[in-house]
Coordinates of C-alpha atoms in Angstrom, one line a residue:
M199 CA 105.2 103.9 68.3
A200 CA 105.3 107.6 68.9
S201 CA 108.1 109.0 71.0
G202 CA 107.0 109.8 74.5
T203 CA 104.4 107.0 74.9
V204 CA 104.5 103.5 76.2
E205 CA 102.0 100.8 75.2
T206 CA 101.1 98.2 77.8
T207 CA 98.9 95.2 78.4
G208 CA 98.1 94.9 82.0
R209 CA 100.8 93.2 84.2
R210 CA 103.4 93.0 81.4
M211 CA 103.8 96.7 81.5
S212 CA 106.9 98.4 82.8
T213 CA 106.1 100.8 85.6
A214 CA 108.4 103.6 84.4
C215 CA 106.5 106.6 83.0
V216 CA 108.3 108.2 80.0
H217 CA 108.9 111.7 79.0
A218 CA 106.9 112.7 75.9
C219 CA 108.9 114.3 73.1
P220 CA 107.3 116.8 70.6
R221 CA 106.1 115.1 67.4
V222 CA 107.9 116.0 64.2
D223 CA 105.7 114.1 61.7
G224 CA 104.0 117.3 60.4
G225 CA 100.6 115.7 60.8
R226 CA 99.3 117.8 63.7
M227 CA 97.4 120.3 61.5
A228 CA 96.0 117.6 59.4
L229 CA 94.8 115.8 62.5
Q230 CA 93.2 119.0 63.8
E231 CA 91.4 119.6 60.5
R232 CA 90.1 116.0 60.5
L233 CA 88.9 116.2 64.1
G234 CA 87.2 119.5 63.8
N235 CA 85.2 121.1 66.7
T236 CA 81.6 120.7 67.8
S237 CA 79.5 123.5 69.2
A238 CA 80.4 122.1 72.7
G239 CA 84.1 122.3 72.0
V240 CA 84.4 118.5 71.7
P241 CA 86.2 117.1 68.6
E242 CA 83.7 115.1 66.5
A243 CA 86.1 112.2 66.1
L244 CA 86.6 112.0 69.8
A245 CA 82.9 112.0 70.4
R246 CA 82.4 109.2 68.0
F247 CA 85.4 106.9 68.8
S248 CA 86.6 107.6 72.3
G249 CA 86.1 104.7 74.8
T250 CA 84.9 101.3 73.8
E251 CA 81.2 100.5 73.4
E252 CA 81.9 97.2 74.9
S253 CA 83.3 98.8 78.0
R254 CA 80.3 101.2 78.4
D255 CA 77.9 98.3 77.9
A256 CA 79.7 96.3 80.5
L257 CA 79.4 99.1 83.0
R258 CA 75.7 99.4 82.3
R259 CA 75.3 95.7 82.8
L260 CA 77.0 96.0 86.2
S261 CA 74.3 98.5 87.2
I262 CA 71.6 96.1 86.1
Y263 CA 73.2 93.2 87.9
A264 CA 73.4 95.3 91.1
G265 CA 69.7 96.1 90.7
L266 CA 68.8 92.5 90.3
T267 CA 70.9 91.5 93.3
D268 CA 69.2 94.1 95.4
L269 CA 65.7 93.0 94.3
T270 CA 66.6 89.4 95.3
S271 CA 67.9 90.6 98.7
I272 CA 64.7 92.7 99.2
G273 CA 62.6 89.7 98.3
L274 CA 64.3 87.5 100.8
S275 CA 64.0 90.3 103.4
M276 CA 60.3 90.6 102.8
A277 CA 59.9 86.8 103.0
I278 CA 61.4 87.1 106.5
G279 CA 59.1 90.0 107.3
Y280 CA 56.0 88.0 106.1
A281 CA 57.1 85.0 108.2
A282 CA 57.1 87.3 111.2
W283 CA 53.5 88.5 110.5
P284 CA 51.8 85.7 108.5
G285 CA 48.2 85.5 107.4
H286 CA 47.8 89.1 106.2
D287 CA 47.2 90.6 102.8
L288 CA 50.4 92.6 102.4
W289 CA 50.8 92.7 98.6
V290 CA 50.1 96.4 98.3
A291 CA 52.4 97.3 101.1
M292 CA 55.1 95.1 99.6
V293 CA 54.9 96.8 96.2
I294 CA 55.1 100.2 97.8
V295 CA 58.1 99.3 100.0
V296 CA 59.9 97.7 97.0
A297 CA 59.4 100.9 94.9
L298 CA 60.5 103.2 97.7
W299 CA 63.4 101.0 98.6
M300 CA 64.8 100.8 95.1
T301 CA 64.2 104.5 94.6
A302 CA 66.2 105.3 97.8
L303 CA 69.0 103.0 96.7
A304 CA 69.2 104.7 93.3
S305 CA 69.1 108.2 94.8
R306 CA 72.0 107.2 97.1
G307 CA 74.2 106.2 94.1
A308 CA 73.9 102.4 94.7
Y309 CA 73.7 101.8 90.9
D310 CA 76.6 104.1 89.9
S311 CA 78.9 101.7 88.0
R312 CA 81.9 103.5 89.4
R313 CA 81.0 102.4 92.9
I314 CA 80.0 98.8 92.2
G315 CA 82.7 96.4 93.4
V316 CA 85.0 99.2 94.6
G317 CA 85.7 100.6 98.1
S318 CA 83.3 101.1 101.0
E319 CA 81.0 103.7 99.4
E320 CA 78.9 100.9 97.8
F321 CA 78.0 99.5 101.2
K322 CA 77.5 102.9 102.7
S323 CA 75.0 103.8 100.0
V324 CA 73.1 100.5 100.6
F325 CA 73.1 100.9 104.3
S326 CA 72.1 104.6 104.3
A327 CA 69.3 104.0 101.8
T328 CA 67.9 101.2 103.9
V329 CA 68.0 103.3 107.1
V330 CA 66.5 106.4 105.3
I331 CA 63.6 104.5 103.7
F332 CA 62.6 102.7 106.9
G333 CA 63.0 105.8 109.0
L334 CA 60.6 107.5 106.5
V335 CA 58.1 104.7 106.7
A336 CA 58.3 104.5 110.5
S337 CA 57.7 108.3 110.7
V338 CA 54.7 108.1 108.4
A339 CA 53.3 105.2 110.4
Y340 CA 53.7 107.1 113.7
A341 CA 52.2 110.3 112.3
L342 CA 49.1 108.4 111.0
D343 CA 49.0 106.2 114.1
L344 CA 49.2 103.0 112.0
T345 CA 49.7 99.9 114.1
T346 CA 49.1 97.2 111.6
G347 CA 52.1 95.6 109.9
R348 CA 54.8 96.8 112.3
Q349 CA 56.2 93.3 112.8
F350 CA 56.4 93.0 109.0
L351 CA 58.3 96.3 108.6
V352 CA 60.7 95.7 111.6
A353 CA 61.6 92.2 110.5
T354 CA 62.0 93.3 106.8
F355 CA 64.2 96.2 107.9
L356 CA 66.5 94.0 110.0
A357 CA 66.7 91.3 107.4
G358 CA 67.5 94.0 104.8
L359 CA 70.5 95.2 106.8
V360 CA 71.8 91.6 106.5
F361 CA 70.8 90.5 103.0
L362 CA 71.5 93.7 101.0
P363 CA 75.2 93.9 102.1
L364 CA 75.6 90.2 101.8
G365 CA 74.2 90.2 98.3
R366 CA 76.5 93.1 97.3
R367 CA 79.4 91.2 98.8
M368 CA 78.6 88.1 96.6
L369 CA 78.3 90.4 93.6
R370 CA 81.7 91.9 94.4
I371 CA 83.3 88.5 94.6
W372 CA 81.9 87.7 91.1
V373 CA 83.0 91.1 89.7
F374 CA 86.5 90.6 91.1
S375 CA 86.8 87.2 89.4
R376 CA 85.6 88.7 86.1
R377 CA 88.1 91.6 86.4
R378 CA 90.9 89.3 87.1
A379 CA 89.9 87.5 83.9
G380 CA 90.1 90.8 81.9
A381 CA 86.4 91.8 81.9
Y382 CA 84.7 94.9 83.2
L383 CA 87.9 97.0 82.8
Q384 CA 88.2 100.6 81.6
N385 CA 91.1 101.3 79.2
T386 CA 93.1 103.9 81.0
L387 CA 95.5 106.6 79.9
V388 CA 97.9 107.7 82.7
I389 CA 99.5 111.1 82.4
G390 CA 102.4 112.2 84.5
D391 CA 106.1 111.9 85.3
G392 CA 108.3 110.5 88.0
P393 CA 107.5 108.4 91.1
H394 CA 103.9 109.5 91.4
C395 CA 103.2 108.2 87.9
D396 CA 105.2 105.0 88.5
E397 CA 103.3 104.3 91.7
L398 CA 99.9 104.8 90.1
V399 CA 100.7 102.7 87.1
D400 CA 102.1 99.9 89.3
R401 CA 99.0 99.9 91.5
L402 CA 96.5 99.9 88.7
S403 CA 98.4 97.3 86.7
H404 CA 98.7 94.9 89.6
D405 CA 95.3 95.3 91.2
R406 CA 92.4 95.1 88.7
R407 CA 89.7 95.2 91.4
A408 CA 89.2 98.9 90.8
G409 CA 88.4 98.2 87.2
F410 CA 91.2 100.0 85.4
E411 CA 93.5 98.6 82.7
V412 CA 96.4 100.9 81.9
V413 CA 96.9 100.8 78.1
R414 CA 99.1 103.9 77.7
T415 CA 101.2 106.5 79.5
I416 CA 102.4 109.9 78.4
S417 CA 104.1 112.9 80.1
G418 CA 102.6 116.2 81.0
P419 CA 102.5 119.2 78.7
R420 CA 105.5 121.4 77.9
A421 CA 105.5 125.0 79.1
G422 CA 103.7 127.6 77.1
A423 CA 100.4 127.9 75.3
A424 CA 101.6 126.3 72.1
G425 CA 103.0 123.3 74.1
L426 CA 99.6 122.9 75.9
D427 CA 97.6 123.0 72.7
A428 CA 99.9 120.4 71.1
W429 CA 99.7 118.2 74.2
L430 CA 95.9 118.4 74.3
D431 CA 95.8 117.2 70.7
E432 CA 98.2 114.4 71.6
V433 CA 95.9 113.3 74.4
H434 CA 93.0 113.2 72.0
D435 CA 95.1 111.3 69.6
E436 CA 95.9 108.6 72.2
I437 CA 92.2 108.4 73.4
T438 CA 91.0 107.8 69.9
A439 CA 93.8 105.4 68.9
H440 CA 93.5 103.2 72.0
A441 CA 89.8 103.3 72.8
V442 CA 90.5 105.0 76.2
D443 CA 87.7 105.1 78.7
A444 CA 89.4 107.0 81.5
V445 CA 92.3 109.5 81.8
A446 CA 94.2 109.6 85.1
L447 CA 96.4 112.6 86.0
T448 CA 99.3 112.3 88.5
Q449 CA 101.3 115.1 90.1
T450 CA 103.5 116.7 87.5
P451 CA 105.0 120.3 87.6
T452 CA 103.4 121.3 84.3
I453 CA 99.9 120.0 85.2
N454 CA 98.1 122.8 87.0
A455 CA 94.5 124.0 87.4
E456 CA 94.5 125.6 83.9
V457 CA 95.7 122.3 82.3
I458 CA 93.1 120.3 84.1
R459 CA 90.4 122.7 83.2
R460 CA 91.3 122.7 79.5
L461 CA 91.6 119.0 79.4
S462 CA 88.2 118.6 81.1
W463 CA 86.7 120.8 78.4
R464 CA 88.1 118.6 75.7
L465 CA 86.6 115.5 77.4
E466 CA 83.1 116.9 77.7
G467 CA 80.5 115.0 75.8
P468 CA 82.3 111.6 75.1
S469 CA 82.2 109.0 77.8
V470 CA 85.8 109.5 79.0
E471 CA 86.2 109.7 82.7
L472 CA 88.8 112.2 84.1
L473 CA 90.5 111.2 87.3
V474 CA 93.0 113.2 89.4
A475 CA 95.3 111.0 91.6
P476 CA 95.9 112.7 95.0
T477 CA 99.4 113.4 96.2
L478 CA 98.7 112.4 99.8
G479 CA 100.1 108.9 99.5
D480 CA 98.4 106.4 101.8
I481 CA 96.2 108.9 103.5
T482 CA 92.7 108.2 102.3
G483 CA 89.0 107.8 103.3
P484 CA 87.9 108.8 106.7
R485 CA 90.5 111.5 107.3
L486 CA 89.8 113.4 104.1
S487 CA 86.9 115.8 103.6
V488 CA 86.2 118.8 101.3
R489 CA 86.1 122.2 103.0
P490 CA 85.0 125.1 100.8
A491 CA 87.0 128.3 101.5
A492 CA 87.0 131.5 99.5
G493 CA 85.4 129.7 96.6
L494 CA 88.0 126.9 96.6
P495 CA 87.4 123.3 97.5
L496 CA 90.1 122.6 100.1
L497 CA 90.9 119.1 101.3
H498 CA 90.7 119.0 105.1
L499 CA 93.0 116.4 106.6
E500 CA 91.9 115.1 110.0
E501 CA 94.4 114.4 112.7
P502 CA 94.9 110.6 112.9
R503 CA 94.1 109.9 116.5
L504 CA 91.6 107.8 118.3
A505 CA 89.9 110.1 120.9
G506 CA 86.5 111.0 122.0
P507 CA 83.5 109.2 120.4
R508 CA 85.8 107.4 117.9
A509 CA 87.9 105.9 120.8
L510 CA 84.7 104.9 122.6
V511 CA 83.3 103.1 119.6
K512 CA 86.5 101.2 119.0
R513 CA 86.8 100.2 122.6
A514 CA 83.1 99.1 122.8
F515 CA 83.7 97.1 119.6
D516 CA 86.8 95.4 121.1
L517 CA 85.2 94.6 124.4
T518 CA 82.0 93.2 123.0
L519 CA 83.7 90.9 120.4
S520 CA 86.6 89.8 122.6
I521 CA 84.4 88.8 125.5
L522 CA 82.0 87.0 123.2
L523 CA 85.0 85.1 121.6
L524 CA 86.4 84.2 125.1
V525 CA 83.0 82.8 126.2
L526 CA 82.6 80.8 123.0
L527 CA 86.2 79.6 122.8
S528 CA 86.9 78.9 126.5
P529 CA 86.3 75.1 126.3
F530 CA 88.6 74.9 123.3
M531 CA 91.3 77.0 125.0
I532 CA 91.2 74.7 128.1
L533 CA 91.8 71.7 125.8
I534 CA 94.8 73.5 124.2
G535 CA 96.2 74.2 127.6
L536 CA 95.9 70.5 128.6
A537 CA 97.5 69.5 125.4
I538 CA 100.5 71.8 126.0
V539 CA 101.0 70.4 129.5
L540 CA 100.8 66.8 128.3
T541 CA 103.2 67.2 125.3
S542 CA 106.1 69.3 126.6
R543 CA 107.6 70.6 129.8
G544 CA 107.1 74.2 130.8
P545 CA 104.2 76.6 131.5
V546 CA 101.0 76.7 129.4
F547 CA 101.4 80.4 128.6
F548 CA 104.3 82.4 127.1
V549 CA 104.5 85.9 128.5
Q550 CA 106.6 88.5 126.8
E551 CA 107.1 92.3 127.1
R552 CA 105.8 94.2 124.1
V553 CA 105.5 97.9 123.2
G554 CA 102.0 99.3 123.5
K555 CA 100.2 102.6 122.9
G556 CA 102.4 105.6 123.5
G557 CA 105.5 103.4 123.9
E558 CA 104.3 101.9 127.2
I559 CA 105.5 98.3 127.9
Y560 CA 102.9 95.6 128.6
R561 CA 103.0 91.8 129.0
L562 CA 101.6 90.0 126.0
V563 CA 100.1 86.5 126.7
K564 CA 100.2 83.6 124.2
F565 CA 99.9 79.9 124.3
R566 CA 103.5 78.5 124.6
S567 CA 104.5 77.1 121.2
M568 CA 108.2 76.7 121.8
V569 CA 110.4 74.6 124.2
D570 CA 110.8 76.0 127.7
G571 CA 113.7 78.6 127.7
A572 CA 113.3 79.4 124.0
E573 CA 114.1 83.1 124.5
Q574 CA 117.6 82.2 125.9
M575 CA 118.2 80.2 122.6
H576 CA 117.2 83.2 120.4
Q577 CA 120.8 84.3 119.5
E578 CA 121.9 80.7 119.0
V579 CA 119.1 80.1 116.5
L580 CA 119.2 83.5 114.6
G581 CA 123.0 84.1 115.0
I582 CA 125.1 86.1 117.4
G583 CA 124.5 89.8 117.0
S584 CA 121.5 89.3 114.7
T585 CA 118.9 92.1 114.8
T586 CA 116.6 90.8 112.1
P587 CA 113.0 90.5 113.2
D588 CA 112.2 87.8 110.7
Q589 CA 112.0 84.2 111.9
Y590 CA 113.2 81.1 110.2
V591 CA 110.4 78.9 108.8
A592 CA 112.0 75.8 110.4
D593 CA 112.7 77.2 113.9
P594 CA 114.0 74.2 116.0
R595 CA 112.6 75.8 119.1
I596 CA 109.0 75.2 118.0
T597 CA 107.4 72.1 119.5
P598 CA 105.3 69.7 117.2
L599 CA 102.1 70.9 118.9
G600 CA 103.3 74.5 118.7
R601 CA 103.8 74.2 115.0
F602 CA 100.2 73.1 114.7
L603 CA 99.0 76.0 116.9
R604 CA 101.0 78.5 114.8
R605 CA 99.7 77.0 111.6
W606 CA 96.2 78.0 112.6
S607 CA 97.1 81.0 114.8
L608 CA 95.6 79.3 117.9
D609 CA 98.6 80.4 120.0
E610 CA 97.3 84.0 119.6
L611 CA 94.0 83.3 121.4
P612 CA 95.1 84.3 124.9
Q613 CA 95.8 87.8 123.6
L614 CA 92.0 88.3 123.9
F615 CA 92.7 88.8 127.6
N616 CA 95.1 91.6 126.6
V617 CA 92.2 93.2 124.6
V618 CA 89.8 93.0 127.5
A619 CA 92.5 94.5 129.8
G620 CA 92.8 97.5 127.5
Q621 CA 96.4 96.8 126.5
M622 CA 95.6 95.7 122.9
S623 CA 92.9 96.1 120.3
L624 CA 91.4 93.4 118.1
V625 CA 92.8 95.2 115.1
G626 CA 95.9 97.4 115.0
P627 CA 99.6 97.5 114.3
R628 CA 101.7 94.4 115.1
P629 CA 102.8 94.3 118.8
M630 CA 106.4 95.3 118.7
L631 CA 109.2 93.5 120.6
V632 CA 111.2 95.8 122.8
T633 CA 114.4 94.6 121.0
E634 CA 112.9 95.7 117.7
L635 CA 112.6 99.4 118.7
P636 CA 116.2 100.3 117.4
L637 CA 115.1 99.0 113.9
L638 CA 112.3 101.7 113.6
G639 CA 112.8 104.8 111.5
D640 CA 111.5 108.2 112.7
A641 CA 108.1 107.7 110.9
D642 CA 107.7 104.1 112.1
H643 CA 107.2 105.3 115.7
R644 CA 103.9 106.8 114.7
R645 CA 102.5 103.2 114.8
H646 CA 102.4 103.6 118.6
I647 CA 99.8 106.4 118.6
T648 CA 97.2 103.6 118.8
M649 CA 97.0 100.3 120.6
P650 CA 98.7 97.2 119.0
G651 CA 96.3 94.7 117.5
L652 CA 95.7 90.9 117.6
T653 CA 95.5 91.2 113.8
G654 CA 96.2 93.9 111.3
L655 CA 96.8 94.7 107.6
W656 CA 100.1 92.8 107.2
Q657 CA 98.7 89.7 108.9
V658 CA 96.0 89.4 106.3
A659 CA 98.3 90.3 103.5
G660 CA 100.6 87.4 104.0
R661 CA 101.5 87.2 107.7
K662 CA 105.2 86.3 108.2
E663 CA 105.8 86.2 104.5
V664 CA 105.5 90.1 104.3
P665 CA 109.0 91.8 104.4
W666 CA 109.8 94.0 107.4
D667 CA 109.6 97.3 105.5
E668 CA 106.2 96.5 104.0
R669 CA 105.0 95.5 107.5
M670 CA 105.9 98.9 108.8
Q671 CA 104.2 100.7 105.8
M672 CA 101.0 98.7 106.3
D673 CA 101.0 99.4 110.1
L674 CA 101.3 103.2 109.3
R675 CA 98.7 103.0 106.6
Y676 CA 96.3 101.5 109.2
V677 CA 97.1 104.2 111.8
E678 CA 96.6 107.0 109.2
N679 CA 93.2 105.6 107.9
W680 CA 91.5 103.8 110.8
S681 CA 87.7 103.2 110.7
I682 CA 85.3 100.7 112.0
A683 CA 84.6 99.6 108.5
L684 CA 88.4 98.9 108.0
D685 CA 88.5 96.9 111.3
L686 CA 85.5 94.8 110.2
L687 CA 87.2 94.2 106.8
I688 CA 90.4 93.1 108.4
I689 CA 88.7 90.8 110.8
V690 CA 86.8 89.1 107.9
K691 CA 90.0 88.7 106.0
T692 CA 91.8 87.4 109.1
F693 CA 89.4 84.4 109.3
K694 CA 90.1 83.7 105.6
A695 CA 93.9 83.9 106.2
V696 CA 93.7 81.7 109.2
A697 CA 91.5 79.2 107.5
T698 CA 94.0 78.8 104.6
G699 CA 97.1 79.0 106.9
R700 CA 98.7 81.3 104.4
G701 CA 102.0 82.7 105.6
A702 CA 102.0 81.0 109.0
H703 CA 105.4 79.7 110.3

């Protein structure tokens, strides 16, 4: 193996990125002569052999599967629409709507293989295409004063808003399972040094859902034009030798705009994707936007705060869903209260002071799951002088009924009243104990710029099995990147975590 490179196969790879050393085998000139240059500046050998045909075919198949999934969803939506307005000849209208709908989806990038199964852009493209096409149809119908078929169009549109995302979600589940099995992955060459490189390799190697398989890592170029030319040749060598489909650059002192430009020129023509990893850590998505200035694409970073329309949207979402849940679950909550009274002495509810938004103290309400006076037994159970926030799995203070309630997170249901009162949100950072405040670092206090939540990122990641430091990182990640889409995703994953009882103590 050449000095300065590391070969890897998925999860077995070490996450340390190595420093490339100059080659001394004397074969560089021979390699350059063998590669040659095309008129576009792309080495012929690279154009012929870079990437894997199997990988490119797999990505094309993903686009086809997405199209078939959407056609099925559109067909189901139209069946709903026809049921709303039966007995009419709608075949011509159906064909026109299908053609326009699929065209809108394609124009919005819904069949870009890089989006399928990854992130929220896939669902945004499906939603926006549906809204655009039916907005266009409605505008035409209004302009021409067409009244026939309105029931069909409205029912089809509403059904499409349900079936299209649902179909894509089912496709995503299938894609995830295939990627975990090693399919639909792009062989990836990671370039960089230090912790940024380590982090990228670690993330890509341990989470295949994005569709990348790290097969090689090399360091950035050495200083000077000669060093850059030799390094570019080395990159080409690695691409051709390891059937690389994607090249990912991380922050390295020697990788600048000129290096990226020269590398992109070398990759023109062949199907090798060039990716540049940001250096903004966990700041992603809604807070980032491109702002052109003086001919430069500057990244604009929004302030991570919930105010104005964003705060109103989140509050409306919290109120609507929490009131609905309270109405639906109230009979069940009454039964839980009666069971607590009949099985142990003490009050039905456990009330405790927690730290809310802006550091304000509020009283959190839960169903009592411990013996009466459990707080006074805290030091006895955890040890005198203990400041650890973690709990023992077999806490003797928990009642048999309380253990059942905690197993399925039923003890948390009264916190819906805290949500209605405006003290908590459905989704947010974990409600902090007052006694845990001394454990927070300077950055950890930023978790209090928003309301604590009934559920959050670390709850769906493993609940009490997640170490303290990781909990804090996840809470900060949520605060920095809040969106309604993220809240919905966390709520869906919360139901899954509760149903399996994973991580509950």
